[in-house]
Coordinates of C-alpha atoms in Angstrom, one line a residue:
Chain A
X158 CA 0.0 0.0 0.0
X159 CA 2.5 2.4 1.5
X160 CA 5.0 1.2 -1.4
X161 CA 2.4 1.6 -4.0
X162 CA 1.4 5.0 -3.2
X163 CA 5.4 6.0 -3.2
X164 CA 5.3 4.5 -6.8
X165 CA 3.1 6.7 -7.7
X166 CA 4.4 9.9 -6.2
X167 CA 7.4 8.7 -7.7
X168 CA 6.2 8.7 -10.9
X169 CA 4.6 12.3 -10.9
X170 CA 7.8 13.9 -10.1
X171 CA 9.9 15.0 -12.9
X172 CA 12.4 12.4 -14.5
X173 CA 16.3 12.9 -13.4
X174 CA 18.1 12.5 -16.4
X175 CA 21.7 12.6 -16.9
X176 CA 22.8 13.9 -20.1
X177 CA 26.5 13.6 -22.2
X178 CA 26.4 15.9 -24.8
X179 CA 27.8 15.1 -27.7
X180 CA 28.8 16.8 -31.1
X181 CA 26.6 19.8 -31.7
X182 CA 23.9 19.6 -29.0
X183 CA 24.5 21.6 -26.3
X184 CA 22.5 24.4 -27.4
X185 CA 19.5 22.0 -28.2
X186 CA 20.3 20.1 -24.5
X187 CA 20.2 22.9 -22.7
X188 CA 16.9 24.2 -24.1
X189 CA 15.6 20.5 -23.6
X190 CA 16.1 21.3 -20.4
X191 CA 13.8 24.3 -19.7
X192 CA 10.7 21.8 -19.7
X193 CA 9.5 20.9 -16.3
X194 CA 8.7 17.3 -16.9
X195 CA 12.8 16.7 -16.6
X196 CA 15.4 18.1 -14.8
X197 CA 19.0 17.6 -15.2
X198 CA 20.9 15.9 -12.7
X199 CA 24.5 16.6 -12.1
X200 CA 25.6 13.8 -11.4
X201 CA 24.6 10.0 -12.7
X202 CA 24.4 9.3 -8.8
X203 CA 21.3 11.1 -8.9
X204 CA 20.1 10.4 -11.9
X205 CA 17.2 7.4 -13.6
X206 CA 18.2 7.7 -17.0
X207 CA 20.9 8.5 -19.1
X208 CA 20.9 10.5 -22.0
X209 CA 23.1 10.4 -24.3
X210 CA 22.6 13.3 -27.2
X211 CA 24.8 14.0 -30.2
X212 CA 27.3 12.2 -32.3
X213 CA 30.2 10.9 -29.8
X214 CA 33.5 10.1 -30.4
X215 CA 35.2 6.4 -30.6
X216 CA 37.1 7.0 -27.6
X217 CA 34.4 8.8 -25.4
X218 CA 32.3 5.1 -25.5
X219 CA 34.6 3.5 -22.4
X220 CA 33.7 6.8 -20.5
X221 CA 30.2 6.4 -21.2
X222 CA 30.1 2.8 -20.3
X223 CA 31.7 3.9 -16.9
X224 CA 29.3 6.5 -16.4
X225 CA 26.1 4.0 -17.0
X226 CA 27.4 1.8 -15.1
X227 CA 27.9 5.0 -11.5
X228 CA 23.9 5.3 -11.7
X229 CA 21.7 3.8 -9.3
X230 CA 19.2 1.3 -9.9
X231 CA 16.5 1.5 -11.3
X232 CA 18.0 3.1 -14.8
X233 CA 17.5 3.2 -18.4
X234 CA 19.7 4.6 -21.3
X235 CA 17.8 6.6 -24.4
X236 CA 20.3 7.2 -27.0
X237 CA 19.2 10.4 -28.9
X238 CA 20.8 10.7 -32.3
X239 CA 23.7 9.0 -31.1
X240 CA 25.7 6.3 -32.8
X241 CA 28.2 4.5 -30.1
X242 CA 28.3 1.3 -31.6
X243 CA 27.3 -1.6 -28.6
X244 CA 29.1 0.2 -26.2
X245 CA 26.0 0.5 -24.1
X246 CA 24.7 -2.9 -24.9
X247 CA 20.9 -3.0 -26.5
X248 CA 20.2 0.8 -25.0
X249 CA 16.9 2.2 -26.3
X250 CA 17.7 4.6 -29.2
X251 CA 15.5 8.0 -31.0
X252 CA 17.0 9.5 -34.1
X253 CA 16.2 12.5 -35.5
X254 CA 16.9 13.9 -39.2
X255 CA 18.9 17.1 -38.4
X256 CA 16.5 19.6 -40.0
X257 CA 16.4 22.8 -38.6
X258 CA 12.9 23.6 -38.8
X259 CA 11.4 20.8 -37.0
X260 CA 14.0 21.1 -34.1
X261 CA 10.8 21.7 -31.9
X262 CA 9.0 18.3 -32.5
X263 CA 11.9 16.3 -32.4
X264 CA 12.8 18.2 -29.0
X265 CA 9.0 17.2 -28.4
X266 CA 9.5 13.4 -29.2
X267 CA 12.9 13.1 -26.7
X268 CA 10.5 14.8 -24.0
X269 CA 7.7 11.9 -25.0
X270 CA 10.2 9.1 -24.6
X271 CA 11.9 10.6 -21.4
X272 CA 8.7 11.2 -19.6
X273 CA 7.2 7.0 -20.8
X274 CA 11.2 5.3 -19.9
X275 CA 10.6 7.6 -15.9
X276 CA 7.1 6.1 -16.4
X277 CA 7.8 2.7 -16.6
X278 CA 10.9 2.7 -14.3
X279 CA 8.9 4.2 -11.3
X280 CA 6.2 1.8 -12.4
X281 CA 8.4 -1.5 -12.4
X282 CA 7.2 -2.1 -15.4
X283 CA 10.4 -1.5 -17.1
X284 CA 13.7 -4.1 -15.4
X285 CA 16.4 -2.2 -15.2
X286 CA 19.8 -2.3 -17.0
X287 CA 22.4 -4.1 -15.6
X288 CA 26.5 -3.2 -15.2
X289 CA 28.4 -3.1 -18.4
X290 CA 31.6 -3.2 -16.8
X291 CA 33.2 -5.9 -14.9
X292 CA 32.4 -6.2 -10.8
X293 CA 36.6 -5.8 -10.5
X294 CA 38.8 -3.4 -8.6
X295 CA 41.3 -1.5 -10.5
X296 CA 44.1 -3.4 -9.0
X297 CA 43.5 -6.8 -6.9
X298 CA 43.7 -6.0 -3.3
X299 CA 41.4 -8.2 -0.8
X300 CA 43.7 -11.1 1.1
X301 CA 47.0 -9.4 -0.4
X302 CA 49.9 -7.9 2.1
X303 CA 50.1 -8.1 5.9
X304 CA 47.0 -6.3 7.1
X305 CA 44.9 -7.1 4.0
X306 CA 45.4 -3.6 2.4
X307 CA 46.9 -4.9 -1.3
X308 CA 50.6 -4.5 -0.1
X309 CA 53.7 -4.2 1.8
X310 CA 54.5 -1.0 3.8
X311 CA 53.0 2.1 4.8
X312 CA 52.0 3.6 1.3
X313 CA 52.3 0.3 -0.9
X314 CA 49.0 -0.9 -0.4
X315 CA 46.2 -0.3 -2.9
X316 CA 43.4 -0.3 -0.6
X317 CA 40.0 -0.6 -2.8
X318 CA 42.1 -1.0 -6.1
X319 CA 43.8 1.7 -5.9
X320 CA 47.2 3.5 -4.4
X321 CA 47.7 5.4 -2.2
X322 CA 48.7 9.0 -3.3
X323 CA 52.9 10.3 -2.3
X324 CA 53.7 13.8 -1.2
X325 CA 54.2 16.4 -3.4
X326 CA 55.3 20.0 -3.0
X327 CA 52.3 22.3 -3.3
X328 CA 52.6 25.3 -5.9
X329 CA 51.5 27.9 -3.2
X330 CA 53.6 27.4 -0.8
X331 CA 55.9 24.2 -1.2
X332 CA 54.1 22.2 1.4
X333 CA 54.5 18.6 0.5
X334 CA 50.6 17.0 1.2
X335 CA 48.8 14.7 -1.3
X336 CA 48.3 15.4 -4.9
X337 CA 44.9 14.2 -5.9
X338 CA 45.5 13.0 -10.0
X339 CA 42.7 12.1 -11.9
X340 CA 41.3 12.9 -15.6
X341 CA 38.4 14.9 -15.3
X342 CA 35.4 14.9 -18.3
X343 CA 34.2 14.4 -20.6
X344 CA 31.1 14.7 -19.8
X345 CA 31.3 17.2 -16.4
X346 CA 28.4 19.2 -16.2
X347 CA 30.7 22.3 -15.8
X348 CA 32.7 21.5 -18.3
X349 CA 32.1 22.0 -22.2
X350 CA 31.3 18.6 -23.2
X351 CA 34.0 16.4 -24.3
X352 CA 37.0 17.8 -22.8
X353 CA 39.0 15.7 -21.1
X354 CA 41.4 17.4 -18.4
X355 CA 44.2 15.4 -16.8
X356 CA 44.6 17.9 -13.4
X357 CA 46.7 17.2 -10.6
X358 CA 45.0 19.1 -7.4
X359 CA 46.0 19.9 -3.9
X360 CA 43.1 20.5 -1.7
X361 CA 41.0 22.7 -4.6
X362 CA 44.1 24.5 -5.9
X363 CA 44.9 22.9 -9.8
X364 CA 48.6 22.1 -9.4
X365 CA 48.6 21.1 -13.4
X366 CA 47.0 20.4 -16.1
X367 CA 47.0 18.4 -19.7
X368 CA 44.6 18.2 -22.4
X369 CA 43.9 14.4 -23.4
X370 CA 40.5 15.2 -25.7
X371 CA 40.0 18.4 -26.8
X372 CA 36.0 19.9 -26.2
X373 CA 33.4 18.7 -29.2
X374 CA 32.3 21.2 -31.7
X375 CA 28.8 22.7 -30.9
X376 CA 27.2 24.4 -33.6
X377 CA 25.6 27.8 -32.3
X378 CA 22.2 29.3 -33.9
X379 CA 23.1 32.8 -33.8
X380 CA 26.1 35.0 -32.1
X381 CA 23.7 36.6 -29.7
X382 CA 21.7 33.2 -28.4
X383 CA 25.8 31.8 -28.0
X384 CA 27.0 34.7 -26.1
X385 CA 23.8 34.8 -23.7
X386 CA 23.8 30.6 -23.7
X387 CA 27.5 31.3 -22.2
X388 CA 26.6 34.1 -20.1
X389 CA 23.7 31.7 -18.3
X390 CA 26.4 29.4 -17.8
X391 CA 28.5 31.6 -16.1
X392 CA 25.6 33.0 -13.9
X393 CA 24.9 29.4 -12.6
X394 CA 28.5 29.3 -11.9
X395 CA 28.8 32.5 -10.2
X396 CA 25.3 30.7 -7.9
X397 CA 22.4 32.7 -9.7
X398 CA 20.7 30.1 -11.4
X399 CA 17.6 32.0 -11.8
X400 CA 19.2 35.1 -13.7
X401 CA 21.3 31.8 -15.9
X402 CA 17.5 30.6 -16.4
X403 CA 16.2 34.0 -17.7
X404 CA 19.1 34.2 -19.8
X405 CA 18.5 30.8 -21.3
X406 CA 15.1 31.4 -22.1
X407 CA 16.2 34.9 -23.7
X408 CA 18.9 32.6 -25.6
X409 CA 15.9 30.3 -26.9
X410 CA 13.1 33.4 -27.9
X411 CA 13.2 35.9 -30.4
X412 CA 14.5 38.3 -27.8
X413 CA 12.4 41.7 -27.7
X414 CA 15.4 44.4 -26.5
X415 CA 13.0 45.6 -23.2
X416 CA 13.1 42.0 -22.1
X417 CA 17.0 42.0 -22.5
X418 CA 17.2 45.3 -21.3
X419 CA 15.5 44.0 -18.1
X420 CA 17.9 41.1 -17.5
X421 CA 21.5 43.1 -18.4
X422 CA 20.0 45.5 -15.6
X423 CA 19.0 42.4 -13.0
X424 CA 22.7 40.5 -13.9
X425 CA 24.2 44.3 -13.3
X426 CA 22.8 45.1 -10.0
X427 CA 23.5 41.5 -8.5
X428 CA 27.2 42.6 -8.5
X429 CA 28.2 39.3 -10.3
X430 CA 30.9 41.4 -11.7
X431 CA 32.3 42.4 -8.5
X432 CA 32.7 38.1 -7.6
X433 CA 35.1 38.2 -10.3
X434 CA 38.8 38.7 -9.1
X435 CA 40.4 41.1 -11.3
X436 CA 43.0 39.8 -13.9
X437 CA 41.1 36.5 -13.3
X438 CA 42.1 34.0 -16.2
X439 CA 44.0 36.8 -18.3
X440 CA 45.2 35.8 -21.8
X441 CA 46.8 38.4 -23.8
X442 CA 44.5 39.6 -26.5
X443 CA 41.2 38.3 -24.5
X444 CA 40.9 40.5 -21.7
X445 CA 40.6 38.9 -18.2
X446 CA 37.3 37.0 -16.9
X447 CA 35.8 40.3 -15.9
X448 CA 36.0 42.0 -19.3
X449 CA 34.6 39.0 -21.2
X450 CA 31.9 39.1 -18.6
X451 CA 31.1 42.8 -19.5
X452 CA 31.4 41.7 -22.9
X453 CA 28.6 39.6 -22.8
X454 CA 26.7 41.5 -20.3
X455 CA 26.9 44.1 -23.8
X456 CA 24.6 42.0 -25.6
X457 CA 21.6 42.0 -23.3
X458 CA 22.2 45.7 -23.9
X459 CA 21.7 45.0 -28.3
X460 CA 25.1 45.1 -28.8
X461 CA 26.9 42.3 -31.0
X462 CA 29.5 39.7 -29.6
X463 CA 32.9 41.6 -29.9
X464 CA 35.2 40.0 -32.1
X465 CA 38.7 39.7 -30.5
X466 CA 42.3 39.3 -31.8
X467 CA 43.9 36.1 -32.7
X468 CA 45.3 34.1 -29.8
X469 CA 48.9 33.9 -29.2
X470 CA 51.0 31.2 -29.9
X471 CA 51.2 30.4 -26.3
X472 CA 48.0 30.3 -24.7
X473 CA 46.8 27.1 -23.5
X474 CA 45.0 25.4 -21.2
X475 CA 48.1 24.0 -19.8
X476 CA 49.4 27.3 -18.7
X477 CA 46.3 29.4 -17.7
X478 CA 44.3 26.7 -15.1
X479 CA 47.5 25.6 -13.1
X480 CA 47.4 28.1 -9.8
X481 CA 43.5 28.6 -9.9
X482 CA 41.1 27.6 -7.3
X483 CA 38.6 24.9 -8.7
X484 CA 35.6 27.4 -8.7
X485 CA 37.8 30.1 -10.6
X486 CA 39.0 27.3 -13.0
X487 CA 35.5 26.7 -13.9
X488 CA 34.5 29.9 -14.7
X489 CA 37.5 30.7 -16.9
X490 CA 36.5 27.8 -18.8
X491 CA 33.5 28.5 -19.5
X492 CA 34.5 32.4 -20.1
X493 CA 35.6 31.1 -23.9
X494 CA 33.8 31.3 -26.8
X495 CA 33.7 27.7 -28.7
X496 CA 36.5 28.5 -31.2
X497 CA 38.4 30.2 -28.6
X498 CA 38.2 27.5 -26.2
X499 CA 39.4 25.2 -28.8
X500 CA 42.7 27.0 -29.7
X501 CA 43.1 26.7 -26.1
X502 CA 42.6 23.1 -25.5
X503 CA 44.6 22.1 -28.4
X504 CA 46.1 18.5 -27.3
X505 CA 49.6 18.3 -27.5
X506 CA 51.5 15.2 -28.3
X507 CA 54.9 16.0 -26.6
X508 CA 54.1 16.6 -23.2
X509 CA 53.6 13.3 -22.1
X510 CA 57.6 12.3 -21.8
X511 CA 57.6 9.0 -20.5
X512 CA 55.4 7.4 -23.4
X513 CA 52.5 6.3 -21.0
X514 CA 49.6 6.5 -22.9
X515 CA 46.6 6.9 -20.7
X516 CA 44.0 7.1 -23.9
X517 CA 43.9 4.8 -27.0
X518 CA 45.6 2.0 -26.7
X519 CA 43.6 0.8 -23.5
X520 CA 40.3 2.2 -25.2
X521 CA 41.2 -0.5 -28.4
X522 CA 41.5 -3.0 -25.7
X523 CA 38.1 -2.7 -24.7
X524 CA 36.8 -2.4 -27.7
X525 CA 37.6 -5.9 -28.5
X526 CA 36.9 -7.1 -25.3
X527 CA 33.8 -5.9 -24.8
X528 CA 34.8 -5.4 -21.7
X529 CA 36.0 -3.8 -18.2
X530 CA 37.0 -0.2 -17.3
X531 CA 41.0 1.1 -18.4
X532 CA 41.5 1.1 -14.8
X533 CA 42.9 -2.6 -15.2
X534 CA 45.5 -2.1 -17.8
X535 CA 47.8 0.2 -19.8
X536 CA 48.1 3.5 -17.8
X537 CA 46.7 2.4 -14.2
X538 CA 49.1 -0.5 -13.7
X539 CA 52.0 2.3 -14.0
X540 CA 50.7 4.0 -11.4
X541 CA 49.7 1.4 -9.2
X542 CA 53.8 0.5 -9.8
X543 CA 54.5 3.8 -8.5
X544 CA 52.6 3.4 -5.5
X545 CA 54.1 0.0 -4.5
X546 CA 57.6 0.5 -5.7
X547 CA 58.4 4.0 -3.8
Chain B
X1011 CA 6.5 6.9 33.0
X1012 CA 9.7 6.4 34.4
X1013 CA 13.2 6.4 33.3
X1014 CA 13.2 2.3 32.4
X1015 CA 10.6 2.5 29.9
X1016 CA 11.8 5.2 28.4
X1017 CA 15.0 3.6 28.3
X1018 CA 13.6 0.5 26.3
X1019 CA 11.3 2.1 24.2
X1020 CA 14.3 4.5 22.9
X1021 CA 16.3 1.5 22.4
X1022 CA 13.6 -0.7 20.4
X1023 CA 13.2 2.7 18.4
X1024 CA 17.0 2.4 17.2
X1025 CA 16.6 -1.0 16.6
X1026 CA 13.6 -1.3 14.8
X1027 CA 15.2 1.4 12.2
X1028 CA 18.9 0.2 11.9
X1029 CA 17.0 -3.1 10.8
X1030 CA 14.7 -1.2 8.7
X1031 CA 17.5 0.7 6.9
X1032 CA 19.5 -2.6 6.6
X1033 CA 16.7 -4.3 4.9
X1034 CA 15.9 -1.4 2.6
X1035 CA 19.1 0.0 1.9
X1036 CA 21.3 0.2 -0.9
X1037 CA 22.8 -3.1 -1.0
X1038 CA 26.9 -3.0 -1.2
X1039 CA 28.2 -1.3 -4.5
X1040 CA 29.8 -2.9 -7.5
X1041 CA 33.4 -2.0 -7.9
X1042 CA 32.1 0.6 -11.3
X1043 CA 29.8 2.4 -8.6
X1044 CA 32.3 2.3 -6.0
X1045 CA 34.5 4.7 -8.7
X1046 CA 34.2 8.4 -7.6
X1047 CA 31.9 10.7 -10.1
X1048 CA 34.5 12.7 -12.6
X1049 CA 32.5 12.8 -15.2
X1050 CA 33.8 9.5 -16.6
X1051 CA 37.7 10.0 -16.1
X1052 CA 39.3 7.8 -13.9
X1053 CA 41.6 8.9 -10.6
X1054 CA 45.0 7.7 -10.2
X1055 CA 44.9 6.9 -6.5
X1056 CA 42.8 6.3 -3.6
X1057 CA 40.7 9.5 -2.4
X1058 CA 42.0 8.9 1.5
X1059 CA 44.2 12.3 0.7
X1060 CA 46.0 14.7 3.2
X1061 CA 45.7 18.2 2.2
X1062 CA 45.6 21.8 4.2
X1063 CA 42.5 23.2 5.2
X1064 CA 43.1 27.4 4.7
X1065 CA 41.0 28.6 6.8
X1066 CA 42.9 26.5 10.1
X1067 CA 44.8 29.8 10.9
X1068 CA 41.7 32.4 10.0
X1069 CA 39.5 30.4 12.6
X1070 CA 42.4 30.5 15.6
X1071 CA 42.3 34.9 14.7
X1072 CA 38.8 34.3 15.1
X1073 CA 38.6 32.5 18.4
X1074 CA 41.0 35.2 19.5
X1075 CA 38.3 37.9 18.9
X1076 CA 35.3 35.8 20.1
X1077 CA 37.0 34.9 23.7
X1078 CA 37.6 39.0 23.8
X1079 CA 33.6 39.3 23.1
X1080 CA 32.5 36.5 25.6
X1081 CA 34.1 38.5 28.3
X1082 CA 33.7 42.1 27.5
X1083 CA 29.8 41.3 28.2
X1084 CA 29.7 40.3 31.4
X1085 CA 32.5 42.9 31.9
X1086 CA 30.6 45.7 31.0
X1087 CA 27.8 44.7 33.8
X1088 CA 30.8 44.8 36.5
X1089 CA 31.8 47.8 35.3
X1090 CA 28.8 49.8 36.3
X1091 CA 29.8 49.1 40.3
X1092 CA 33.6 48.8 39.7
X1093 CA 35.0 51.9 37.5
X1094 CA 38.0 52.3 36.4
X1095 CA 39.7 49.3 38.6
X1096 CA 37.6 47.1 35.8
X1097 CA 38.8 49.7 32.8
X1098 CA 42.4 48.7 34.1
X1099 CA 42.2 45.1 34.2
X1100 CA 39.7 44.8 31.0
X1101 CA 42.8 47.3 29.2
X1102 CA 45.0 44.3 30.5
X1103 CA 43.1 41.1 29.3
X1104 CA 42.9 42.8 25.9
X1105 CA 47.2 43.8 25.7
X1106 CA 47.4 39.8 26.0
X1107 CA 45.0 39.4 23.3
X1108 CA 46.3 41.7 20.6
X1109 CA 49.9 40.5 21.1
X1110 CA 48.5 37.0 19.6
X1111 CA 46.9 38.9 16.7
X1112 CA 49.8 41.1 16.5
X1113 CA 51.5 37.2 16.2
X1114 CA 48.9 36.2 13.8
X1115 CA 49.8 39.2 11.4
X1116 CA 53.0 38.3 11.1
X1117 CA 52.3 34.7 10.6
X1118 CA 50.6 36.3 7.5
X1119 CA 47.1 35.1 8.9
X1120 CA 45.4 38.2 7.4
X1121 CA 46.3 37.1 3.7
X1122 CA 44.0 35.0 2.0
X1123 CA 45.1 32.2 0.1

């Protein structure tokens, strides 16, 4: 009774979807989004089904596979004009011609199918999906060493499958605590989709950072709809989700200038301007956070996106994120136009100097397979090395 | 009702929901779920990390100030009888103080980082 009548609570409340946005639908995603029978979880921990929208890459699929695989059950998988092969096993899928003028009822279609798959999971109806992946740690651990932890020593076991992290001097001040490496995307909410980030933090301070995939290419509508699509994103950032909502619809209508006006005056008298440190994710040429933020406060005003000078030569991810507080990291990505972003997150073959390849090879692996997450081979196994042997 | 009852019907109130949440609770996680969320990356090593919290100095300045507070009110009650005997002593308590935050500055506690 009491179950039953959760069931069907349950079922009236909108569906949590997880999305990974792939080539050339963020824009459409993020409108998606606006409709109040879904709302967009930020993480696949709290989300019932995963969407997966857009054209991905080959070597996204073993991330995608991982991420199914973090979401609580009950879950379903819609793919939405997506092509990934069997990566996600026989996942439900909705395709769509690309034709700009019937954006609106495809949108519509995605909505019908989201809303019947949070139906039928909340119903039972529906069994949910199993694991992809393999129900293995990283690195075997259980029974192995003298207390059980996977090794010998103080720092050589590899408690849960994986090491134990060694000092490291920190950039701020040189005090040696634990760097915290991991590669971080594609598919972050806060990050543009499918840019993968190898960062090495201390505490919430980026000590480096490597592009390993640079971010997919979205396609925008219009300059203006980009520029305010980016400014809403940088308002949620900044923690005014409401103003980033009014922006977004702006972004999606046809705009009349006293609505605009309105919402350049609300984003003005917030002070989001004043949250931005001065000379904030500088790059010579671009300005620093704050002036791009102006820059795009200008359009609510009517004027048009400012074109800027070419980048230099230098300017890289690699160079401008290392030093920056997470939370300032975030918004200087997302400070970046798509094509400027781009030039930045150029991936660069030479950095990597001891030949580990933490991409590719172990991706091919699994595509053959079928099988198992790259923490098992190729890369990790260095690392767990590293741990053990120091 | 007396203290005994109370006693046992706290206790079968705890029981009855540790065995309510271990029969309806998550069972344990597969080793994919038990990977933390980075948006489908994969860390390097455990999470079990050592690092400085910031603030640890700011909230010592802080305590400073706050033990000054606690007893300047009941001070200033005193000092409606007592005069400037309490003005002396108070001027005293508060010398010790600002010699630790004079400390603190130079420990560079005032800089944000």
């Amino acid at each position: 009774m009491a179950v039953s009548a959760l069931k069907r609570w349950a079922g009236k409340a909108p569906a949590s979807v997880f999305v990974a946005i792939g080539e050339g639908m963020r824009e459409r995603v993020e409108r998606l989004f606006a409709d109040p029978r879904i709302e967009r979880a930020a993480t696949p921990r709290h989300a019932a089904i995963f969407l997966i929208a857009g054209p991905m890459r080959l070597e996204d699929r073993e991330d995608l596979r991982r991420l199914h695989d973090q979401m609580p059950h009950p879950r379903a998988t819609l793919l939405w004009a997506a092509e990934v092969g069997e990566a996600l096993g026989d996942a439900e899928k909705l395709n769509f011609t690309l034709q700009p003028a019937d954006t609106s009822r495809a949108d519509e279609a995605a909505l019908d199918r989201l809303t019947r798959i949070w139906a039928e999971l909340s119903d039972g109806e529906r069994p949910s999906e199993p694991d992809l992946l393999h129900d293995e740690p990283p690195n075997p651990w259980q029974g192995i060493g003298p207390h059980g932890q996977g090794g010998k020593g103080m720092m050589g076991g590899t408690p849960y499958g994986r090491p134990m992290a060694m000092t490291a001097d920190d950039l701020r001040d040189g005090l040696a605590l634990d760097p915290y490496t991991a590669r971080f995307g594609p598919f972050l909410p806060m990050f543009p989709p499918g840019l993968l980030l190898e960062m090495t933090l201390q505490g919430d301070v980026i000590q480096s950072a490597k592009v390993l995939r640079p971010p997919l290419p979205q396609a925008a509508r219009d300059d203006a709809s980009a520029a305010l699509l980016r400014l809403a994103r940088l308002l949620d950032l900044l923690g005014l989700p409401v103003l980033g909502h009014r922006a977004r619809l702006a972004a999606a209508g046809d705009r009349p200038s006293s609505t605009l006006e309105t919402l350049g005056r609300a984003i003005r008298w917030s002070g989001s301007t004043l949250a931005i440190r001065p000379g904030l994710g500088a790059v010579e040429g671009q300005g620093d956070l704050r002036t791009r933020f102006d820059d795009l406060l200008a359009v609510t005003g009517g004027s048009s996106a400012e074109t800027r000078p070419e980048l230099p030569e230098s300017a890289h991810l690699s160079s401008l994120l290392p030093g920056l507080e997470w939370s300032e990291a975030m918004l200087v990505l997302n400070s970046f136009d798509d094509e400027t972003l781009s030039a930045l997150a150029v991936v660069k073959e030479d950095e990597d100097k001891d030949g580990h390849d933490h991409e590719g090879s172990g991706y091919m692996h699994h595509e053959h397979h079928g099988h198992g997450g790259h923490q098992g081979d190729g890369g990790h196994d260095h690392h767990a090395g590293h741990g053990g042997g120091a | 009702m007396d203290l005994v009852t109370k006693i046992i019907v706290i206790c079968a109130v705890s029981a009855l929901a540790i065995f309510a949440l271990w029969r309806t609770g998550a069972k344990d996680a597969t080793a994919p779920q038990q990977l933390p969320y980075l948006g489908g990356g994969t860390p390097d090593t455990h999470a079990w990390q050592r690092y400085h919290v910031r603030y640890y100095s700011m909230t010592l300045l802080f305590i400073a100030f706050e033990m000054e507070m606690m007893f300047m009110y009941p001070w200033a009650v005193v000092f409606v009888e007592e005069g400037g005997k309490a003005m002396m002593e108070m001027g005293m308590f508060l010398a010790i103080l600002s010699i630790g935050i004079v400390y603190a500055w130079r420990e560079g506690v005032f800089r944000w980082q």
